[in-house]
Structures are given as structure tokens and as C-alpha cells.
Tab-separated table of C-alpha atoms and ligand atoms in Angstrom:
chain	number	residue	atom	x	y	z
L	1	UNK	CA	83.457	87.653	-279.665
L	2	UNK	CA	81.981	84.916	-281.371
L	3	UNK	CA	78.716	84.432	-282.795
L	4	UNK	CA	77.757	81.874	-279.983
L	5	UNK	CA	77.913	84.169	-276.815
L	6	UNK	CA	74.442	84.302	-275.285
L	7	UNK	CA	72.929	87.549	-276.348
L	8	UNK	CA	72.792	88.464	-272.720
L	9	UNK	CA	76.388	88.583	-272.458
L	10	UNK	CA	77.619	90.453	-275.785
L	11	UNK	CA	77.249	93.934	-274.265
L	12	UNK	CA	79.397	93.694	-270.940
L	13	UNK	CA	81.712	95.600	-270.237
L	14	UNK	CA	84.469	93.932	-267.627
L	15	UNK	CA	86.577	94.807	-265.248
L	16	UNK	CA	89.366	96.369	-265.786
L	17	UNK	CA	92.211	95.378	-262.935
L	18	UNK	CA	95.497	97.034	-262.279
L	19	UNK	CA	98.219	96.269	-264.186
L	20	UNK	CA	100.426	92.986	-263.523
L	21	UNK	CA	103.644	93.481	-265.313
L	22	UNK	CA	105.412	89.987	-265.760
L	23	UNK	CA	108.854	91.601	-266.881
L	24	UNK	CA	109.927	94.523	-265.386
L	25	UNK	CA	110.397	94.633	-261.936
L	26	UNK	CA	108.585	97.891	-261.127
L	27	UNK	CA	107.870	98.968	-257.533
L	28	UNK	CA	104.349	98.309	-257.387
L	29	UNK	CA	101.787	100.311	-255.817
L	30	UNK	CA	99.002	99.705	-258.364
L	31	UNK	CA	96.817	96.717	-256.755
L	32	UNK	CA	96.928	97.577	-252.681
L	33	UNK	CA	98.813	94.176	-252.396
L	34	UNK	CA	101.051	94.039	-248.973
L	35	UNK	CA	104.358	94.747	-249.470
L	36	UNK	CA	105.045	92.277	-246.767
L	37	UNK	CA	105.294	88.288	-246.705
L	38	UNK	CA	102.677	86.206	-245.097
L	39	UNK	CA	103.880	84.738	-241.635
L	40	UNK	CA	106.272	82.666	-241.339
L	41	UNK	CA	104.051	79.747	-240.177
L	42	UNK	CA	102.456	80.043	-243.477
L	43	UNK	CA	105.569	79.581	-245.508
L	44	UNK	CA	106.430	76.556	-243.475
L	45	UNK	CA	103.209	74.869	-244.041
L	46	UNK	CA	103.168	74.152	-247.446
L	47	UNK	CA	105.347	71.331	-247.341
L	48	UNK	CA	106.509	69.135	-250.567
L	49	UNK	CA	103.899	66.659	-248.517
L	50	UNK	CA	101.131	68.817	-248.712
L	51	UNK	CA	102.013	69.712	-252.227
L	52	UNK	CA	101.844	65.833	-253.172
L	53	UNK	CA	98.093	65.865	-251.902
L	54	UNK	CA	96.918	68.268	-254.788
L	55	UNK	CA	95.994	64.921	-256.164
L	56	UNK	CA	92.744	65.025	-253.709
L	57	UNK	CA	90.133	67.315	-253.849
L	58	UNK	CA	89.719	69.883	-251.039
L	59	UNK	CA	87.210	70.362	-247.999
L	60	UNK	CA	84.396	71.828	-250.094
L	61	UNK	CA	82.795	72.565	-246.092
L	62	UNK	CA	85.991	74.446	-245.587
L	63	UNK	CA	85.648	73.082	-242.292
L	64	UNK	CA	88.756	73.444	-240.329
L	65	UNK	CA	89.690	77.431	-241.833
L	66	UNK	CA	85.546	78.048	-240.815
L	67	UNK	CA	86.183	76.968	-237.272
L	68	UNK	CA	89.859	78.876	-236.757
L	69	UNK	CA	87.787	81.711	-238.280
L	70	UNK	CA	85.103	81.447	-236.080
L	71	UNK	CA	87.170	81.300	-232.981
L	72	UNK	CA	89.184	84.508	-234.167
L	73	UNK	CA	85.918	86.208	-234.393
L	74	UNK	CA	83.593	85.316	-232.020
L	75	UNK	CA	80.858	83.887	-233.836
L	76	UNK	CA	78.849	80.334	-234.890
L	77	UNK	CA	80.773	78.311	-238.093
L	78	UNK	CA	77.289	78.653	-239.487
L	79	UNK	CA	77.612	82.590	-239.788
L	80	UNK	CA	80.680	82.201	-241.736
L	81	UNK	CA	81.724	81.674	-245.310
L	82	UNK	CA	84.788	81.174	-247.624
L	83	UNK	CA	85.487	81.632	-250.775
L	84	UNK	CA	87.641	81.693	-254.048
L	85	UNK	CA	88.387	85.587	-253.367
L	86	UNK	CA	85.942	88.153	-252.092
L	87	UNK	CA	85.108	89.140	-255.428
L	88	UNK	CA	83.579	85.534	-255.426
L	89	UNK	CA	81.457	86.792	-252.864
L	90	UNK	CA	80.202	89.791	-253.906
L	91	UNK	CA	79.213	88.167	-257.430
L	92	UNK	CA	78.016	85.333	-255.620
L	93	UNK	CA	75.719	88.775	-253.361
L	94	UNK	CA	74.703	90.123	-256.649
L	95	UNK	CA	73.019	86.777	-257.825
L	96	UNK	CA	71.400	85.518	-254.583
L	97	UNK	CA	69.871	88.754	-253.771
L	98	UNK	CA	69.641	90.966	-256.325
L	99	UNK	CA	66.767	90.182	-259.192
L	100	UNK	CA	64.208	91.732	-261.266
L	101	UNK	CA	62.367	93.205	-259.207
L	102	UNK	CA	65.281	93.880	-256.446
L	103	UNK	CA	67.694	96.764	-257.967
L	104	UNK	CA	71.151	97.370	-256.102
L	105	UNK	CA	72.884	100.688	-255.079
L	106	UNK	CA	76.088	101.778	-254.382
L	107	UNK	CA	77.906	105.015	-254.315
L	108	UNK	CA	79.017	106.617	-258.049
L	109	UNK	CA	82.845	106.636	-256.749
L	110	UNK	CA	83.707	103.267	-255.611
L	111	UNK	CA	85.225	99.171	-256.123
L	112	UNK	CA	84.562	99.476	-259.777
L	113	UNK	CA	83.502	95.564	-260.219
L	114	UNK	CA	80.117	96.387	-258.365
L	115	UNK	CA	78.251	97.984	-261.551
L	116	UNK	CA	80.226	94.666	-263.481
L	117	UNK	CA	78.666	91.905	-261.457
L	118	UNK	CA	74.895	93.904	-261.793
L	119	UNK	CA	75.166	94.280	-265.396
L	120	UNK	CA	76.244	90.394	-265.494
L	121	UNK	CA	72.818	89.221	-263.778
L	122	UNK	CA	70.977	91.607	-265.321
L	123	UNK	CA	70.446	93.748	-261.873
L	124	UNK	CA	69.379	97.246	-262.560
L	125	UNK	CA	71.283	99.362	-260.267
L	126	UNK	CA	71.557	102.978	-259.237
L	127	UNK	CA	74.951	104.893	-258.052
L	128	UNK	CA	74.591	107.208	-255.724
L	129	UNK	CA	76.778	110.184	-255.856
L	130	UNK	CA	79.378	110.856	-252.879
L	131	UNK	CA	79.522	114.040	-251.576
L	132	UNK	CA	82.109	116.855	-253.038
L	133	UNK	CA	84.502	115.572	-250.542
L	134	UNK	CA	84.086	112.043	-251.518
L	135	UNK	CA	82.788	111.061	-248.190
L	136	UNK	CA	79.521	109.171	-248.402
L	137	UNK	CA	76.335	110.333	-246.738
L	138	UNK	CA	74.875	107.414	-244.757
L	139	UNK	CA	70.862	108.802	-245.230
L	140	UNK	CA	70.831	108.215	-248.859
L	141	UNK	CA	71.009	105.058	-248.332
L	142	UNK	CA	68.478	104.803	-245.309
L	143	UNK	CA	64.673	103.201	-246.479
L	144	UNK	CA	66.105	102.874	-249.981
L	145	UNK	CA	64.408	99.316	-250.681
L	146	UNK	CA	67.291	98.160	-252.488
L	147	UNK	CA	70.620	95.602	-252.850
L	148	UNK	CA	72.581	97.817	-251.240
L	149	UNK	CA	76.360	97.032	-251.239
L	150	UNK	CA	79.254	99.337	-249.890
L	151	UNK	CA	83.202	99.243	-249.481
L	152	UNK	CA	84.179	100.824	-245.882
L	153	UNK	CA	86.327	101.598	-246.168
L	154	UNK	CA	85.443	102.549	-249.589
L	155	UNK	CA	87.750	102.528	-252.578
L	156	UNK	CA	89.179	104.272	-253.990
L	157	UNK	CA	89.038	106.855	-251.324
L	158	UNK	CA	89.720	104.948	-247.999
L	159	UNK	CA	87.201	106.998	-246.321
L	160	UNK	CA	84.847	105.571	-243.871
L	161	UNK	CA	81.775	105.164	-242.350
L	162	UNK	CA	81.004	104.390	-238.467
L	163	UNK	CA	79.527	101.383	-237.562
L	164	UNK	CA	76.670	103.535	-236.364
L	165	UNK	CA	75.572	104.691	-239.702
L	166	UNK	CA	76.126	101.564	-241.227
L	167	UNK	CA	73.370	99.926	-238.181
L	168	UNK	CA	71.195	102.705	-239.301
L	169	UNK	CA	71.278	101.983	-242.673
L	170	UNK	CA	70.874	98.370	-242.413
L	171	UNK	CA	68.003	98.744	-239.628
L	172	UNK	CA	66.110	101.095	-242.239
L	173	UNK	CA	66.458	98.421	-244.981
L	174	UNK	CA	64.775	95.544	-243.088
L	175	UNK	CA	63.901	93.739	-246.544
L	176	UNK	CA	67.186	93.989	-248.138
L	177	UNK	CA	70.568	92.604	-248.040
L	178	UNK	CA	73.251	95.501	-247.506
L	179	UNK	CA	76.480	94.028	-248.649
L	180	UNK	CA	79.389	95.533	-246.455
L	181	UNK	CA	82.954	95.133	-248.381
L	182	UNK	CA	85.457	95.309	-245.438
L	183	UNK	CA	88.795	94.436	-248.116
L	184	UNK	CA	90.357	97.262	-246.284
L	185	UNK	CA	89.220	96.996	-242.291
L	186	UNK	CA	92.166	96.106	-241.011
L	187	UNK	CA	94.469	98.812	-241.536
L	188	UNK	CA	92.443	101.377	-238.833
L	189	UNK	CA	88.794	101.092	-239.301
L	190	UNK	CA	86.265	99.510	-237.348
L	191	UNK	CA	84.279	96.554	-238.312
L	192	UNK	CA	80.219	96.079	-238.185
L	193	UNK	CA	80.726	92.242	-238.291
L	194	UNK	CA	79.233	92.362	-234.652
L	195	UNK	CA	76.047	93.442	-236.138
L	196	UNK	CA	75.272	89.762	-237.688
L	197	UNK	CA	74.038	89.003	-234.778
L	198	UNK	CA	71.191	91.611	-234.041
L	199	UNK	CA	70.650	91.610	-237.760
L	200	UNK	CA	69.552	88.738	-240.575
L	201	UNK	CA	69.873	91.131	-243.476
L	202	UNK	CA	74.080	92.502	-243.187
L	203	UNK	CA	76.876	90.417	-245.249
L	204	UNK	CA	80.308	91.117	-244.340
L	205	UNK	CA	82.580	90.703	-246.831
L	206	UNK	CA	86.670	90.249	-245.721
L	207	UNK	CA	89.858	89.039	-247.628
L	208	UNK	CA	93.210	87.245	-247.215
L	209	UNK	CA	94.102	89.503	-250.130
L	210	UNK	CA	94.958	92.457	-248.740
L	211	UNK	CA	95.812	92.623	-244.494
L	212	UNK	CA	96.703	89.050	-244.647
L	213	UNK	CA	99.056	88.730	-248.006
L	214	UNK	CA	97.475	86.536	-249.840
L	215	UNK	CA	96.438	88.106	-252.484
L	216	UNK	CA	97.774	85.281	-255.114
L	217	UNK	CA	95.946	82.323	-252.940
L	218	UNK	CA	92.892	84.099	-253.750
L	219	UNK	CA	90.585	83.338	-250.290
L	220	UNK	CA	88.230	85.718	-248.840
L	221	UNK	CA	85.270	84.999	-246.242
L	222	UNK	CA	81.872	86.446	-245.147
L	223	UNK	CA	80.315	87.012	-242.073
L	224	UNK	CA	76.105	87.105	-241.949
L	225	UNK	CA	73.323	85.310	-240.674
L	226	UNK	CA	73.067	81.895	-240.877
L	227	UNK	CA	70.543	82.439	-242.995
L	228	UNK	CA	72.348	84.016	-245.760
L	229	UNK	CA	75.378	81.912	-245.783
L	230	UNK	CA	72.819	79.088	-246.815
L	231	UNK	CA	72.174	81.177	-249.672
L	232	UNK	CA	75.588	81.981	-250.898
L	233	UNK	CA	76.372	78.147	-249.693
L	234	UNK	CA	73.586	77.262	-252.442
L	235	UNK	CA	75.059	79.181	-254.938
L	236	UNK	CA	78.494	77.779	-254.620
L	237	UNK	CA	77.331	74.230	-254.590
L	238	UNK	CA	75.303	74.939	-257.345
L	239	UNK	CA	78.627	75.928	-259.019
L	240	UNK	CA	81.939	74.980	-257.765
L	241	UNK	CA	81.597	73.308	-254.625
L	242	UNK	CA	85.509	73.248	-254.429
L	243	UNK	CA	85.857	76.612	-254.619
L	244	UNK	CA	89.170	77.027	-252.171
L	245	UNK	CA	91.901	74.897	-252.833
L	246	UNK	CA	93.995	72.519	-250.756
L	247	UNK	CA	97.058	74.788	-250.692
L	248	UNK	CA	95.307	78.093	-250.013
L	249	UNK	CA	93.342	76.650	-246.950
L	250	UNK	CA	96.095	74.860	-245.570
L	251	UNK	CA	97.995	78.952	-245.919
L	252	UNK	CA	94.541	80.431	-244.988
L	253	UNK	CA	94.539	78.244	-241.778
L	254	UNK	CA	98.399	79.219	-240.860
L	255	UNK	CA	97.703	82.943	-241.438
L	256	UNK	CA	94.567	82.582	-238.834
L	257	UNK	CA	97.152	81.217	-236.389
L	258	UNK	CA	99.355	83.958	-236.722
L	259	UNK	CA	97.070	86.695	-236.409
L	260	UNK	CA	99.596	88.881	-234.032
L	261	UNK	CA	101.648	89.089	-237.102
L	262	UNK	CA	99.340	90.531	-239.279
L	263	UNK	CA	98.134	92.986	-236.895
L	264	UNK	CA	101.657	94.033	-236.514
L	265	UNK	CA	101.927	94.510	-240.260
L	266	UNK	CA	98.745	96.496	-240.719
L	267	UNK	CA	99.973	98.488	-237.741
L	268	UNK	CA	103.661	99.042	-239.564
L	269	UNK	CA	101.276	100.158	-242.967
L	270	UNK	CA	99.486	102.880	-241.057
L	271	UNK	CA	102.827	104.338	-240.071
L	272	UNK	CA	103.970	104.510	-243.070
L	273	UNK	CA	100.715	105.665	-244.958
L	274	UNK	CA	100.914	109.015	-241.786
L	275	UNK	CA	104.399	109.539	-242.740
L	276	UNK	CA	103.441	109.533	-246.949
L	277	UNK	CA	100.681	111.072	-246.189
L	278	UNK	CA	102.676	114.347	-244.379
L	279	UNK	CA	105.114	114.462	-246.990
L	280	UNK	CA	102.941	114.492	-249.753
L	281	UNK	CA	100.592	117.687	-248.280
L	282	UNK	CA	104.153	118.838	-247.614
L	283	UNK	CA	104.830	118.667	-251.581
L	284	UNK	CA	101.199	120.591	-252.519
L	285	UNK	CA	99.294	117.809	-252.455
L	286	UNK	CA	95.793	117.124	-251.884
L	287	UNK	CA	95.319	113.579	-249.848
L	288	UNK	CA	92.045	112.358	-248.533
L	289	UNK	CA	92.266	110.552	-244.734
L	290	UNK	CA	92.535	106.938	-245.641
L	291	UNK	CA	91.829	103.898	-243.575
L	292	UNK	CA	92.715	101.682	-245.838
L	293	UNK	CA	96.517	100.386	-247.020
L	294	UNK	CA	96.642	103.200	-249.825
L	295	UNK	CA	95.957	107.216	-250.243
L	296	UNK	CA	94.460	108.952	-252.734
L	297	UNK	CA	96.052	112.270	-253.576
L	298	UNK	CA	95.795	115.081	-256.334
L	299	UNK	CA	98.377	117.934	-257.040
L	300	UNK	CA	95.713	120.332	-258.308
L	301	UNK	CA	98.320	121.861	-261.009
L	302	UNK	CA	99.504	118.688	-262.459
L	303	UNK	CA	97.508	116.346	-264.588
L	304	UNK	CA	97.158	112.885	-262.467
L	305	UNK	CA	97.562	111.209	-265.433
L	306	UNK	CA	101.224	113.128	-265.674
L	307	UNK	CA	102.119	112.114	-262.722
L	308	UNK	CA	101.289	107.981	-263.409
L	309	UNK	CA	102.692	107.935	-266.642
L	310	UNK	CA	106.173	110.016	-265.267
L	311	UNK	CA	106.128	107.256	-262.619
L	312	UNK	CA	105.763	104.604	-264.731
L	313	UNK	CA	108.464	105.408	-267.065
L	314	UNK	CA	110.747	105.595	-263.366
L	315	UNK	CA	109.334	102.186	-262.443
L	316	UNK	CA	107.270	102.843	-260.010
L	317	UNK	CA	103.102	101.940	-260.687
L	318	UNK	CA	100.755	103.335	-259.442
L	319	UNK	CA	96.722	103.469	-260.118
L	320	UNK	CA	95.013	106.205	-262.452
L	321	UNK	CA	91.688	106.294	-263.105
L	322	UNK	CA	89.841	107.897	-265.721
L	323	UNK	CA	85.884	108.441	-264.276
L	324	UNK	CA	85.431	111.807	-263.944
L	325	UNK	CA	85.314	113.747	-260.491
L	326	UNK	CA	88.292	111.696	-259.785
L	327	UNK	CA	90.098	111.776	-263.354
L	328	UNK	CA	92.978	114.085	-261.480
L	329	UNK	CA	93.876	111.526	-258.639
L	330	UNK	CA	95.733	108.669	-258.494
L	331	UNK	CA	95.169	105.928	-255.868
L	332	UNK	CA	98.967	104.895	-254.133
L	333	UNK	CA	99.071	101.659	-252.180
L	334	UNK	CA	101.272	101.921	-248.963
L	335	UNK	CA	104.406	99.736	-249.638
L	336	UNK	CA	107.258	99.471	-247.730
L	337	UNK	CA	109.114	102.815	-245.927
L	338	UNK	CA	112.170	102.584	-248.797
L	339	UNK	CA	109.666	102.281	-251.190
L	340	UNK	CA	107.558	104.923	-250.601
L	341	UNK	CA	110.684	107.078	-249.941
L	342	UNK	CA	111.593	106.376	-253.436
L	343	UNK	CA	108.240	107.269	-254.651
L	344	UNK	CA	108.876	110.819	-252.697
L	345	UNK	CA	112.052	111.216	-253.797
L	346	UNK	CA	110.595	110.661	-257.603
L	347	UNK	CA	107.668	112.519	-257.197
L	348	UNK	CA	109.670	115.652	-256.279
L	349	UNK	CA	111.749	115.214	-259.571
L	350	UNK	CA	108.658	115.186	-261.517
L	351	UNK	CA	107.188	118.011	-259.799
L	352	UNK	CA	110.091	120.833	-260.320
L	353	UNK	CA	110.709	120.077	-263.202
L	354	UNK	CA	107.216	121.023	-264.005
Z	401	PLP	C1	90.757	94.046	-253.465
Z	401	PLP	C2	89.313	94.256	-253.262
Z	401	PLP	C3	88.432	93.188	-253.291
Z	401	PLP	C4	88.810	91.835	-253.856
Z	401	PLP	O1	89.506	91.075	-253.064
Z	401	PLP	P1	89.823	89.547	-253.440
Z	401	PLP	O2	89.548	88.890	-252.134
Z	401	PLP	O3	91.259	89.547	-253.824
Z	401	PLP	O4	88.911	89.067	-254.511
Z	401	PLP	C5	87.114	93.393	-252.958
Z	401	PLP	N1	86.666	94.632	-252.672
Z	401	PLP	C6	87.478	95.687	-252.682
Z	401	PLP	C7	86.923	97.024	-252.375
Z	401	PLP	C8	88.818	95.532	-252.989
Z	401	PLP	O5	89.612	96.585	-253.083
């Protein structure tokens, strides 16, 4: 740190993400990337053409993606927004309607970079602590007068919350924005996004990143009033009106086209996350019912950081983390059916010869 950083800054403590090993070629289940390509049309589309236009600067309306988008979801161009990521999003969330006097809340066991973007604007905050089985219990968040901002499905659990009890929490918070982080919706749960319509104060957040294989053309979107994409539009052209780049629209665009494929995929990932799922509560282990394209499962006997670090040293990553109540799971994304019958295979190595 140097002796110029803004006092304001000196004390933060970042996010942390997964590990991205640029040697080895590990099986990777650490970052709840798709094991599978994007569509074909998207590969096709970025043509040594296209690639020659980097010279220009992009649509900073994102016009053409906003209006594929808008079609695909039923809604006005005005209710939607795209960005550099969802993560762009949420911090762009945290700084339009959090402040001084508006604190934010989210549940104790969740997407970790939530209490990160607070601290950066100087939001107060609260966590809320999920219930002993991890699932969260819509009424604490009900007339709570606050930022309120959660993942459903959540991370790292994949549990879920209806739609219903995400209306009654955003109908008993008239005067705040509740930020709904859909990164996993795709793979089985049901989205509010309908709500935006009966109500000004819900931001749905999706990504590319995730469903869509993306995750390296970094693009992510929002659904809300029109209301509140003016205020996240102010933000970004306040600072970085250019925010998506030529290539990743042009892909983003493609992807929208192909949206059969996708579905198809996500379907395929919930297949194989059953079938992990079975075999792992066949091998003793404890795994919570995820909606999302990874599990999160315990052996109650074996340390979870064991199990990583035996993994690792196999090739195989997966995702460990240390906050307590959960300091004995590991999160697994869903890969591919030979890689996750690798993992199995491994797993019962490292388990007899316990
Ligand atoms: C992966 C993830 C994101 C970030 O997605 P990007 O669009 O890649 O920035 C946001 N929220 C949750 C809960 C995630 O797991």
C-alpha cells in the first residue's frame, strides 16, 4: 500500500475469487464456470472482420443485445441493463442505493463480494443469519427498511426461495431497493423478473457467466423498473460509458439467438448435478438440494479442508471456504459426466483410505 491511498480505502478487505491456475491443467470445479462451449453461432461470429473493428469504440446504449434481450424476456428495452459482469451491477446497486443513512442486508452465508462492495462505499450493513439448515427465512427480511440484496439461488448453498416470498419481501420494503442476484436461475429455479412490472423497487440481476458460458467475456444484465435502470445508467455514464465491449456484445447477441442451446445445457447440468448428488449421499455425504450448477456437500468425519487439499494434489479443484458454520463444506461446480465421475472415483480413494 502506498502512502497515497485515500484513507477511506486503506482498511478493505477484497475479494477473494477462486483460484485460476495458468499451468496445470486441473479439472476445475472451483468457479461454477460451464463445462460446456458457448453455441456454435457464437463461435462463428467473431470473425477476423469483427476482430479488425476493435479499433472503434462500442455501443455504449448496448442497443441491439438490449432489444434481443428484451424480446427473450418479455419486457420494455427501458427495463433492461448491461453490463461489464454482474458484479458490475451489484457494485454499481451498492452505490446508487445504498448511503448513509440507507444500510444494506443480506444473509451471513452467502456471494461473499456483497459485504466487499458495502465496505467500499462506506454502506453499513447487517448479515442476517440463515437458518441451521442454511435455508433462508423470507420474514427477516420483511419491513426491514433496508438495501436489501439476495442470491436465489443463493451461494454457496444453491438453495432457494419462491418467487412468493421474494414478492412479499419486496412488497413489505416499499422504500427500498431489494437487489435479487439470479447468477444461478437457470439451472432449475424460478425467476421473479416478472415482478418488475408490478413493482418500482426489485433489481434483477442475471449473467452470461454462468448458464450462458461466458464467463471470460464478462457481460451480465439487469432487469427493474425503468426507473432504476436510469440510476444504474447514471452511474455507468458517470464512469465508463463503454462498459461492454465490441466482441462480447457481438457473442452476447449470438448466445441470445441461441437460447434453445443453452437451455439444453442447463438441462444436461441438472442431470448430472441428480446423478453427483446420489452418489455422493451414497458415499456418507451430506449435500444440500441445489438449484444452481454446483452442490455443496460435507462428509461429517472428514475435515472439508482434507478433502480440497487431497483433490487438489489429484488435480481436481474444487472450492473451500473457511467462514465458520460452513468451514467443513466444500462448494463442487457440476462439470461434465466424465468429470464428475472422476471426481467420484477420487473422492472414494480419499475416503478409505481414511
Ligand atoms: C458468479 C456470480 C456472480 C458474478 O458474475 P459475473 O457476471 O461473472 O460478474 C454474481 N453473483 C453470484 C452469486 C455469483 O456466483
Amino acid at each position: 500500500m502506498s502512502r497515497f491511498l485515500n484513507k477511506k480505502y486503506r482498511g478493505l478487505e477484497v475479494y477473494t475469487p477462486g483460484e485460476q491456475p495458468q499451468d496445470v491443467p486441473y479439472i476445475k470445479l472451483n468457479t461454477n464456470e460451464s463445462p460446456f462451449p458457448p453455441a456454435p453461432k457464437v463461435l462463428d461470429i467473431l470473425s477476423r472482420r469483427e476482430i479488425e473493428k476493435l479499433r472503434l469504440y462500442s455501443d455504449p446504449a448496448c442497443t441491439s443485445l438490449i432489444n434481443r434481450l428484451a424480446e427473450l424476456y418479455g419486457v420494455l428495452p427501458q427495463q433492461l441493463y448491461v453490463s461489464n459482469g454482474s458484479d458490475e451491477i451489484l457494485n454499481f446497486a451498492f452505490m446508487a442505493f445504498g448511503g448513509k443513512d440507507v444500510e444494506a442486508a443480506f444473509p451471513d452465508i452467502s456471494y461473499g463480494f456483497y459485504k466487499v462492495f458495502a465496505a467500499l462505499h462506506g454502506i453499513r450493513y447487517t448479515e442476517i443469519p440463515v437458518k441451521a439448515d442454511f435455508s433462508i427465512d423470507y420474514r427477516d427480511y420483511c419491513h426491514l427498511h433496508k438495501l436489501i440484496v439476495l442470491a436465489n439461488p443463493n451461494a454457496p448453498t444453491g438453495l432457494t426461495l419462491s418467487v412468493s416470498e421474494i414478492e412479499e419481501i419486496v412488497k413489505t420494503n416499499p422504500a427500498h431497493v431489494v437487489v435479487v442476484d439470479e447468477a444461478y436461475v437457470d439451472f432449475g429455479a424460478e425467476s421473479c423478473y416478472p415482478l418488475i412490472n408490478r413493482y418500482p423497487n426489485l433489481l434483477v440481476v442475471q449473467t452470461f457467466s454462468k448458464s450462458r458460458s461466458m464467463a471470460g467475456a464478462r457481460l451480465g444484465f439487469a432487469l427493474g423498473s425503468e426507473e432504476l435502470i436510469d440510476d444504474l445508467n447514471k452511474i455507468k455514464y458517470s464512469t465508463n460509458p463503454y462498459n461492454v465491449n465490441r466482441l462480447t456484445l457481438l457473442a452476447g447477441e449470438a448466445s441470445v439467438d441461441s437460447d434453445e442451446y443453452y437451455r439444453d445445457r442447463c438441462r444436461k447440468i441438472t442431470e448430472i448435478r441428480s446423478y453427483t448428488s446420489k452418489e455422493l449421499k451414497g458415499m456418507g455425504f451430506t449435500v444440500l438440494p441445489s438449484k444452481a450448477n454446483f452442490i455443496f456437500a460435507e462428509r461429517k468425519d472428514i475435515k472439508g479442508s482434507y478433502i480440497y487439499e487431497e483433490l487438489k494434489k489429484r488435480g481436481i479443484l474444487i472450492r473451500h471456504f473457511t467462514a465458520p458454520r460452513i468451514e467443513n463444506y466444500n462448494r463442487i461446480t457440476i462439470g461434465t459426466l466424465e468429470e464428475m465421475n472422476i471426481l467420484l472415483n477420487q473422492l472414494r480413494i480419499i475416503i478409505n483410505r481414511k
